[in-house]
mmCIF file of C-alpha atoms in Angstrom:
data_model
loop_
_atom_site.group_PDB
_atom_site.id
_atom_site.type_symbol
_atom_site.label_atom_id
_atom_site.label_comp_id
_atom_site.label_asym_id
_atom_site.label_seq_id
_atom_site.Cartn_x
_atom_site.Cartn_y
_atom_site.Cartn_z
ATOM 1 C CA UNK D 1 -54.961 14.047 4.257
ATOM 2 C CA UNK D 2 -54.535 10.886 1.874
ATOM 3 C CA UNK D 3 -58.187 9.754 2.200
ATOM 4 C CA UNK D 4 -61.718 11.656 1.008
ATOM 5 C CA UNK D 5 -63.212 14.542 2.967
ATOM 6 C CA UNK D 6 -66.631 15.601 3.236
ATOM 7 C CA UNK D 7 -67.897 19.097 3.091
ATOM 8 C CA UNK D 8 -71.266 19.279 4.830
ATOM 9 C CA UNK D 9 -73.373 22.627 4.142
ATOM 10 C CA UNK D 10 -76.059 22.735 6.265
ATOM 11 C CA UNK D 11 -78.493 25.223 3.546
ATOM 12 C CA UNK D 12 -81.597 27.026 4.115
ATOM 13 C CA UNK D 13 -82.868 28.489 0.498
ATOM 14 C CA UNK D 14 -80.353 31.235 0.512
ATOM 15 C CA UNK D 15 -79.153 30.348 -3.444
ATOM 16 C CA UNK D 16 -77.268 33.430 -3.553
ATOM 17 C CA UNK D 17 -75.418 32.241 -0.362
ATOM 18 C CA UNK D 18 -74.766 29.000 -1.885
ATOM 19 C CA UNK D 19 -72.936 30.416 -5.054
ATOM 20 C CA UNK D 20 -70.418 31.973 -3.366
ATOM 21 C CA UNK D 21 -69.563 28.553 -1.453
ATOM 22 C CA UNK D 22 -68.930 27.185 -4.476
ATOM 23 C CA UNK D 23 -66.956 30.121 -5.715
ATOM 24 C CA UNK D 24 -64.480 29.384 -2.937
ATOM 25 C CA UNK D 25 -64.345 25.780 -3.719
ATOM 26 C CA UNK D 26 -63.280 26.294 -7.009
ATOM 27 C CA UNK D 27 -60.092 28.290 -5.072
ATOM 28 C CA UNK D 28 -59.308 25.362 -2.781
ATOM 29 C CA UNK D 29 -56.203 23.602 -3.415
ATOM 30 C CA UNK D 30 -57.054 20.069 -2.015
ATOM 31 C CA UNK D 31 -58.917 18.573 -4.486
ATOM 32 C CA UNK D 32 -59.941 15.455 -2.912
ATOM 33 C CA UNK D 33 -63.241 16.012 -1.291
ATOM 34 C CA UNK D 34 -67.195 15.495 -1.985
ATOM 35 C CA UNK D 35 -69.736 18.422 -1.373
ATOM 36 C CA UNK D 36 -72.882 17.192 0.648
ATOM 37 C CA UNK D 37 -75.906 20.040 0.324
ATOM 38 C CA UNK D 38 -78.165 19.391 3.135
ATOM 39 C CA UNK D 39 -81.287 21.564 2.182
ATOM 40 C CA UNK D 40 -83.818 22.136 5.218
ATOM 41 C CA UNK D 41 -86.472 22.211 2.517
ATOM 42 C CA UNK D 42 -87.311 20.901 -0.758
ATOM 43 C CA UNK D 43 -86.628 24.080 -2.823
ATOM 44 C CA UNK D 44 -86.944 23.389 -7.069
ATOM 45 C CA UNK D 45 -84.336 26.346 -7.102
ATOM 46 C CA UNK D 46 -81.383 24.406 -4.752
ATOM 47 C CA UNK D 47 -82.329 21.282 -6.969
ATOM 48 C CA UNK D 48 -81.827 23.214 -10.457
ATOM 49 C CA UNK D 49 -78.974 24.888 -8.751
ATOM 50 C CA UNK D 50 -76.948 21.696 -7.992
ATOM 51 C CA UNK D 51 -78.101 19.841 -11.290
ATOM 52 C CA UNK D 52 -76.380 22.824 -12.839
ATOM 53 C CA UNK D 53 -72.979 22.097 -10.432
ATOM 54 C CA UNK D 54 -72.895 18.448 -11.002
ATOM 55 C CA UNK D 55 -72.321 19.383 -14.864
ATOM 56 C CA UNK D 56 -69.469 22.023 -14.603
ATOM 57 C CA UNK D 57 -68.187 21.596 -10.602
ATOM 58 C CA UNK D 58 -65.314 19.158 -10.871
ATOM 59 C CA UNK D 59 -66.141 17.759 -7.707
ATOM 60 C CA UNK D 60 -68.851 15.205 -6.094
ATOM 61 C CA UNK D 61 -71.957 16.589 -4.915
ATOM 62 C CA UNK D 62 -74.565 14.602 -2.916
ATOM 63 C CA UNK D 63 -78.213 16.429 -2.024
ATOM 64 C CA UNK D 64 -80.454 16.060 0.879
ATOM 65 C CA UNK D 65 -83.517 17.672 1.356
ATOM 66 C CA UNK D 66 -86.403 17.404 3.794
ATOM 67 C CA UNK D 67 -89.324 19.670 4.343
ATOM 68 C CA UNK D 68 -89.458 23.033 6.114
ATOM 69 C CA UNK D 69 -91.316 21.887 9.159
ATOM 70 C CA UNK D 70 -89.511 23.928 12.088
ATOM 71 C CA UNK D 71 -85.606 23.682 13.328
ATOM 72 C CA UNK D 72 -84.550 20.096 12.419
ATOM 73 C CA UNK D 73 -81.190 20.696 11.276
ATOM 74 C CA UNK D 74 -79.829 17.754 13.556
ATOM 75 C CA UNK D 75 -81.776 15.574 11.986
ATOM 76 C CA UNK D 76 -80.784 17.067 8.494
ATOM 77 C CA UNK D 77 -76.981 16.129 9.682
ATOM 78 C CA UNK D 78 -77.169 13.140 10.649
ATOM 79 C CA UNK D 79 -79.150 12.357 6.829
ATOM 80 C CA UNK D 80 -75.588 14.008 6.038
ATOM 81 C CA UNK D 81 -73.338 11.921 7.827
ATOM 82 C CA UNK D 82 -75.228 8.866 6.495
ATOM 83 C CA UNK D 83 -74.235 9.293 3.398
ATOM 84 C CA UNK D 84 -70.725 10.778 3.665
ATOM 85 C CA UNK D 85 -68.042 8.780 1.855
ATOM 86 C CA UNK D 86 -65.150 11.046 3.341
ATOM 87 C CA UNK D 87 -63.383 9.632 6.754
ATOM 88 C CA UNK D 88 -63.247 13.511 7.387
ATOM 89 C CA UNK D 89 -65.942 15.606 7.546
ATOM 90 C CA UNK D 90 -66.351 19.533 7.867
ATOM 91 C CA UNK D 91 -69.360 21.160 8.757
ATOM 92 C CA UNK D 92 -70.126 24.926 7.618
ATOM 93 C CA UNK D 93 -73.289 26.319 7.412
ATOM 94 C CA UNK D 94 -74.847 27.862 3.936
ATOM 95 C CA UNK D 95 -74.587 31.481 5.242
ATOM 96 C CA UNK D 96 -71.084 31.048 4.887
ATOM 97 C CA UNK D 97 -68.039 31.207 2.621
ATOM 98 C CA UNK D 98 -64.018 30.467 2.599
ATOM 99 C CA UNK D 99 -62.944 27.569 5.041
ATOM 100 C CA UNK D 100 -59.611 26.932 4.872
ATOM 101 C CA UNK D 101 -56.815 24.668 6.314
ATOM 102 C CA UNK D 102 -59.475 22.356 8.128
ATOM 103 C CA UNK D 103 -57.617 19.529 5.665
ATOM 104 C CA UNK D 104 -54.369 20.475 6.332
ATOM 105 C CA UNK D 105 -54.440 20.391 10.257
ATOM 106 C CA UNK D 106 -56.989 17.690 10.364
ATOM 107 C CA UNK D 107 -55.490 14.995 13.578
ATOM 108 C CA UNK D 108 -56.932 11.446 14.404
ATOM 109 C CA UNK D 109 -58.418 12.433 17.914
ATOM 110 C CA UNK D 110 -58.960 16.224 17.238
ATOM 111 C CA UNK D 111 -61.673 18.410 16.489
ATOM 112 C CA UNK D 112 -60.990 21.637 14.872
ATOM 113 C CA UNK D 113 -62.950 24.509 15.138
ATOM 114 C CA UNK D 114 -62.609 28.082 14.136
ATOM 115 C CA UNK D 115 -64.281 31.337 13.784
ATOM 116 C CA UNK D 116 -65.895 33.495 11.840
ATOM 117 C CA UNK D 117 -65.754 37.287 10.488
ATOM 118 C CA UNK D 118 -69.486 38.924 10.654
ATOM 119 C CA UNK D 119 -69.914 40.593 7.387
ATOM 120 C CA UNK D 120 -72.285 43.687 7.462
ATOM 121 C CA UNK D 121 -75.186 43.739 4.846
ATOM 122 C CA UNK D 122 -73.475 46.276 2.925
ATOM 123 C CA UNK D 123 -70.444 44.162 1.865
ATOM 124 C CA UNK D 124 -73.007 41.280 1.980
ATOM 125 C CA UNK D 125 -74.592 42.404 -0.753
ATOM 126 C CA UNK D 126 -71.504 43.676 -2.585
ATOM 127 C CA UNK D 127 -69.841 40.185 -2.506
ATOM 128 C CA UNK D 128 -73.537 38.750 -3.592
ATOM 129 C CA UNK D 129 -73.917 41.213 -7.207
ATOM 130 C CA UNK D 130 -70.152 40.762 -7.530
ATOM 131 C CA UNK D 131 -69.691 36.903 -7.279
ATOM 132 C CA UNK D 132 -66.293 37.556 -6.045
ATOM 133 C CA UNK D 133 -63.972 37.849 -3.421
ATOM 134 C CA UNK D 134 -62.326 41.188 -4.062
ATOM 135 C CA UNK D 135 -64.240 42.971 -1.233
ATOM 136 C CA UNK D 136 -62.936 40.801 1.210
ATOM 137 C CA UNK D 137 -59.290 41.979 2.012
ATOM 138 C CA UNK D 138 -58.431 43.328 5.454
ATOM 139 C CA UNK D 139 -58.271 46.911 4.554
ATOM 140 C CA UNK D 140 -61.150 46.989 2.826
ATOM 141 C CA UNK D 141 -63.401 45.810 5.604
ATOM 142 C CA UNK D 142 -61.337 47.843 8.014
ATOM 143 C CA UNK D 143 -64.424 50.757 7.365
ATOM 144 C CA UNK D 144 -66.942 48.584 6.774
ATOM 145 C CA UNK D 145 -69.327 47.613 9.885
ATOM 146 C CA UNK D 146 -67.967 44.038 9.595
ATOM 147 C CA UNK D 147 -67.396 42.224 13.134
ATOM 148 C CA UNK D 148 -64.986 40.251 14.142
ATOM 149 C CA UNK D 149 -62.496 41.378 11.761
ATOM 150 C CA UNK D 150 -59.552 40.255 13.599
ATOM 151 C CA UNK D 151 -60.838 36.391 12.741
ATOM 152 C CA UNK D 152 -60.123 37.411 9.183
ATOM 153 C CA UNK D 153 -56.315 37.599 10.084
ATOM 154 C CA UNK D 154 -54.541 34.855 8.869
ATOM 155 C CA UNK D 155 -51.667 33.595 11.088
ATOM 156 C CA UNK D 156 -50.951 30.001 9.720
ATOM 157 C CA UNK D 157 -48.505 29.159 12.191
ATOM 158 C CA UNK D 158 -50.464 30.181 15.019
ATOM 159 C CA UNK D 159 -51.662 27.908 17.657
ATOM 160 C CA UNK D 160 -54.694 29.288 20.111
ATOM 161 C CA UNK D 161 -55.180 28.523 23.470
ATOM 162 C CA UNK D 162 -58.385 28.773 23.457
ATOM 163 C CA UNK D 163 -59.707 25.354 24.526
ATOM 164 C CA UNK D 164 -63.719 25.800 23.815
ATOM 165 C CA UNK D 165 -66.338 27.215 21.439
ATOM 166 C CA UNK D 166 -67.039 24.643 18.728
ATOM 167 C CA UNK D 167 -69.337 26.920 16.454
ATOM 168 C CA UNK D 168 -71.624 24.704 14.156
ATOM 169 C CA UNK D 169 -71.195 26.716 11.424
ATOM 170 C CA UNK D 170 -66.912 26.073 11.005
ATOM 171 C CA UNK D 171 -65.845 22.765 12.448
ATOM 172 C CA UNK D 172 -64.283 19.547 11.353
ATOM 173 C CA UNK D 173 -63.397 15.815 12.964
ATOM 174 C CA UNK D 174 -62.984 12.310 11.780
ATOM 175 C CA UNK D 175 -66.485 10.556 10.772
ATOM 176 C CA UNK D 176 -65.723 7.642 13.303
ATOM 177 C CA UNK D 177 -66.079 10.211 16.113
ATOM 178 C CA UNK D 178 -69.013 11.583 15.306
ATOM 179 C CA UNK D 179 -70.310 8.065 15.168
ATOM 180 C CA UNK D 180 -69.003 6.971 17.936
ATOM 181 C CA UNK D 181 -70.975 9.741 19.991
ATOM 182 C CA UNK D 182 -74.110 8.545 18.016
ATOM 183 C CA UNK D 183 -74.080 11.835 15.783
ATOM 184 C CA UNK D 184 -76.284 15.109 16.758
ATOM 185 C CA UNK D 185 -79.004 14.802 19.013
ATOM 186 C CA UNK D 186 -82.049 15.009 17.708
ATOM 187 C CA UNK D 187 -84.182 15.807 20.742
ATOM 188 C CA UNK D 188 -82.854 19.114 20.306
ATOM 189 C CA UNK D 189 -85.426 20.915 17.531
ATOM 190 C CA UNK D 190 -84.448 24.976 18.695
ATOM 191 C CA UNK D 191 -80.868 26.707 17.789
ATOM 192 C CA UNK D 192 -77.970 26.951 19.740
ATOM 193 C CA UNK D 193 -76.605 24.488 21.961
ATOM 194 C CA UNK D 194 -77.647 21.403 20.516
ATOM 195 C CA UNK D 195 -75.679 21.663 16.643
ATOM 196 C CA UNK D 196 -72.253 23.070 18.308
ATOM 197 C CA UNK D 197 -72.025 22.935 22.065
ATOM 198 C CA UNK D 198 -73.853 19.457 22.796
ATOM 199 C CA UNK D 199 -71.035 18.500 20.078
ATOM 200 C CA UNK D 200 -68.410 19.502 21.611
ATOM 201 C CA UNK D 201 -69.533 18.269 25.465
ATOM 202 C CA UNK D 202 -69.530 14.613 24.205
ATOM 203 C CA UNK D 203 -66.464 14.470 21.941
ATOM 204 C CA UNK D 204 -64.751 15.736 25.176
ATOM 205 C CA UNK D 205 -66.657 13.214 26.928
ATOM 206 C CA UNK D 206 -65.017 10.263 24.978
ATOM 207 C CA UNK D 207 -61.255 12.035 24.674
ATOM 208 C CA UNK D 208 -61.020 13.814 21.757
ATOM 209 C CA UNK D 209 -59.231 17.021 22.267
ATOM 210 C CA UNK D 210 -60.384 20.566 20.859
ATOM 211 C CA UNK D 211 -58.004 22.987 18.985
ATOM 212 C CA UNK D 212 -59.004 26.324 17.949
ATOM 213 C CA UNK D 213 -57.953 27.016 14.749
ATOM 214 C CA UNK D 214 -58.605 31.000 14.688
ATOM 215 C CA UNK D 215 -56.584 32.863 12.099
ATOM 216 C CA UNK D 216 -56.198 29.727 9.880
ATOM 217 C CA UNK D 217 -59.722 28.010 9.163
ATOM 218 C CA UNK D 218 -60.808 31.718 8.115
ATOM 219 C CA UNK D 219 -64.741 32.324 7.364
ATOM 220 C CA UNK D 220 -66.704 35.017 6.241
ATOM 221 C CA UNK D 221 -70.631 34.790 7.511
ATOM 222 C CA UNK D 222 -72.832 36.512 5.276
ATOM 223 C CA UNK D 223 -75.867 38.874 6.749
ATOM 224 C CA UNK D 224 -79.119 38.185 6.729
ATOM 225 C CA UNK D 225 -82.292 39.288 8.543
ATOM 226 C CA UNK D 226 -83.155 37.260 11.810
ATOM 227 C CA UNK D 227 -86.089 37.005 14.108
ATOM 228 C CA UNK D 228 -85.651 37.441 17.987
ATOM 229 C CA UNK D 229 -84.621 34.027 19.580
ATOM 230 C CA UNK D 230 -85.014 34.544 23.082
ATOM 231 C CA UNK D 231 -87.268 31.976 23.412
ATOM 232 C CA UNK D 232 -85.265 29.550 21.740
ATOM 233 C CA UNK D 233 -82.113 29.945 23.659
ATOM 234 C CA UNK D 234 -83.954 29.254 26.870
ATOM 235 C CA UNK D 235 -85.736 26.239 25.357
ATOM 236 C CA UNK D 236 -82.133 24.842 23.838
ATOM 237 C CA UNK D 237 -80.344 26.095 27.067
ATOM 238 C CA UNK D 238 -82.697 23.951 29.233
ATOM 239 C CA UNK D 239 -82.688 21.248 27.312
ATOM 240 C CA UNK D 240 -78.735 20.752 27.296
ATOM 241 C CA UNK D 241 -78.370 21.322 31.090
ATOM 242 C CA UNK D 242 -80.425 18.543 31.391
ATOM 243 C CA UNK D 243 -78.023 16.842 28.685
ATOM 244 C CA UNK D 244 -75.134 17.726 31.004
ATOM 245 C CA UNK D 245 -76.667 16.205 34.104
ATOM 246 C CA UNK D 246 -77.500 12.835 32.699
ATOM 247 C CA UNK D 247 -73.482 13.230 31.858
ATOM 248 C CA UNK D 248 -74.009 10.795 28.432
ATOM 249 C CA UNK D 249 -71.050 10.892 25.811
ATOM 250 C CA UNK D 250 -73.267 8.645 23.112
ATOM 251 C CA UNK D 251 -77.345 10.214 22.721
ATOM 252 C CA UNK D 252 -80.294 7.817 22.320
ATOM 253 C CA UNK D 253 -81.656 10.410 19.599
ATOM 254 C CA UNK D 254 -79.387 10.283 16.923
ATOM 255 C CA UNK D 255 -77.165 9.098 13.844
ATOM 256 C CA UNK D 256 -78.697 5.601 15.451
ATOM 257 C CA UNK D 257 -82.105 5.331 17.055
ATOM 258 C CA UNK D 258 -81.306 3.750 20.559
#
């Protein structure tokens, strides 16, 4: 990858979180890429906290904010993709740490996504009072009650099948395809569906293929409390088998109001 990437970290005042983002940054051997924090909120601790990274981070960092006022993190990403310089852009979320290889598979009319390794709150909050990584081998989560642990195998040369399951949280494409769909779709103000699978519906919708990149684009989500989203799932569910049935590759309610 010869030209600028952008990291996009969706963030939601989880500081803590954030640090050890950047921790695994500072490991990444590709150098050429720009950090974008988009903050769903105006928190005075994220701004101090990237004030303090723009002095001793040796890459570019960009910050969005906007206020808490419900689920808008489509919105938020779009703000994001506005202002990316990078032709490439990856999309984690600020609950998580360690993507790799996203640069180094990165293909013109692909979009990459992986998978993550569910960290229990135990080794959660080891990693956090540590700032480091040395809790995170294989064997050492082995008796931990971390899920997923097989995503935190890494088999570079290994090329899934699977064919679906963009997760919002670990994915990557070229900027001019997420444009050309018109970005995320706004109408959609609950979780699920809307940040990942709407996504990955209407890239498919205008040809670009999906690879799983399990085993290689590794990610480690950190725990955290969360409320029951029942409610939401239906509401977001709803809303994108209506999305379906109006078949539409580009949405009226996004990167571009239409």
């Amino acid at each position: 990858m010869k030209n600028k990437v952008s990291l996009i970290i969706a963030v939601y005042k989880r500081v803590d979180f954030l640090e050890l983002i950047f921790k695994s940054l500072e490991n990444q051997t590709f150098r050429d890429f720009q950090v974008i924090i988009a903050e769903d909120d105006c928190s005075p601790v994220v701004k101090r906290f990237v004030k303090e990274k723009e002095k001793n981070f040796p890459f570019e960092i960009k910050h969005i904010s906007q206020e808490d006022n419900g689920f808008r993190k489509n919105i938020l990403l779009n703000k994001a993709i506005r202002i990316a310089d990078g032709e490439y852009l990856i999309f984690i979320d600020g609950d998580c740490i360690l993507v790799k290889d996203h640069v180094k598979n990165a293909k013109p009319n692909v979009c990459l996504f992986g998978r993550r390794v569910m960290l229990d709150a135990k080794t959660s909050e080891m990693l956090i009072k540590a700032k480091c990584f040395k809790h995170l081998s294989f064997m050492k989560l082995l008796f931990t009650k971390t899920g997923h642990l097989e995503s935190a195998i890494r088999f570079p040369f290994f090329i899934s099948r699977r064919k679906t399951g963009v997760l919002g949280c670990n994915f990557s494409v070229f900027k001019d395809k997420m444009i050309k769909i018109n970005g995320f779709d706004e109408d959609f103000t609950c979780p699920f569906f809307g940040e990942d699978t709407d996504i990955e519906r209407r890239l498919t919708l205008i040809g670009v293929k999906l690879q799983c990149s399990k085993f290689q684009t590794i990610q480690y989500h950190l725990h955290h409390p969360t409320k029951d989203r029942d409610e939401d799932w239906k509401i977001s569910g709803e809303l994108y088998e209506r999305k379906v049935k109006e078949g539409k590759s580009v949405c009226d309610n996004g990167y571009i109001k239409r």
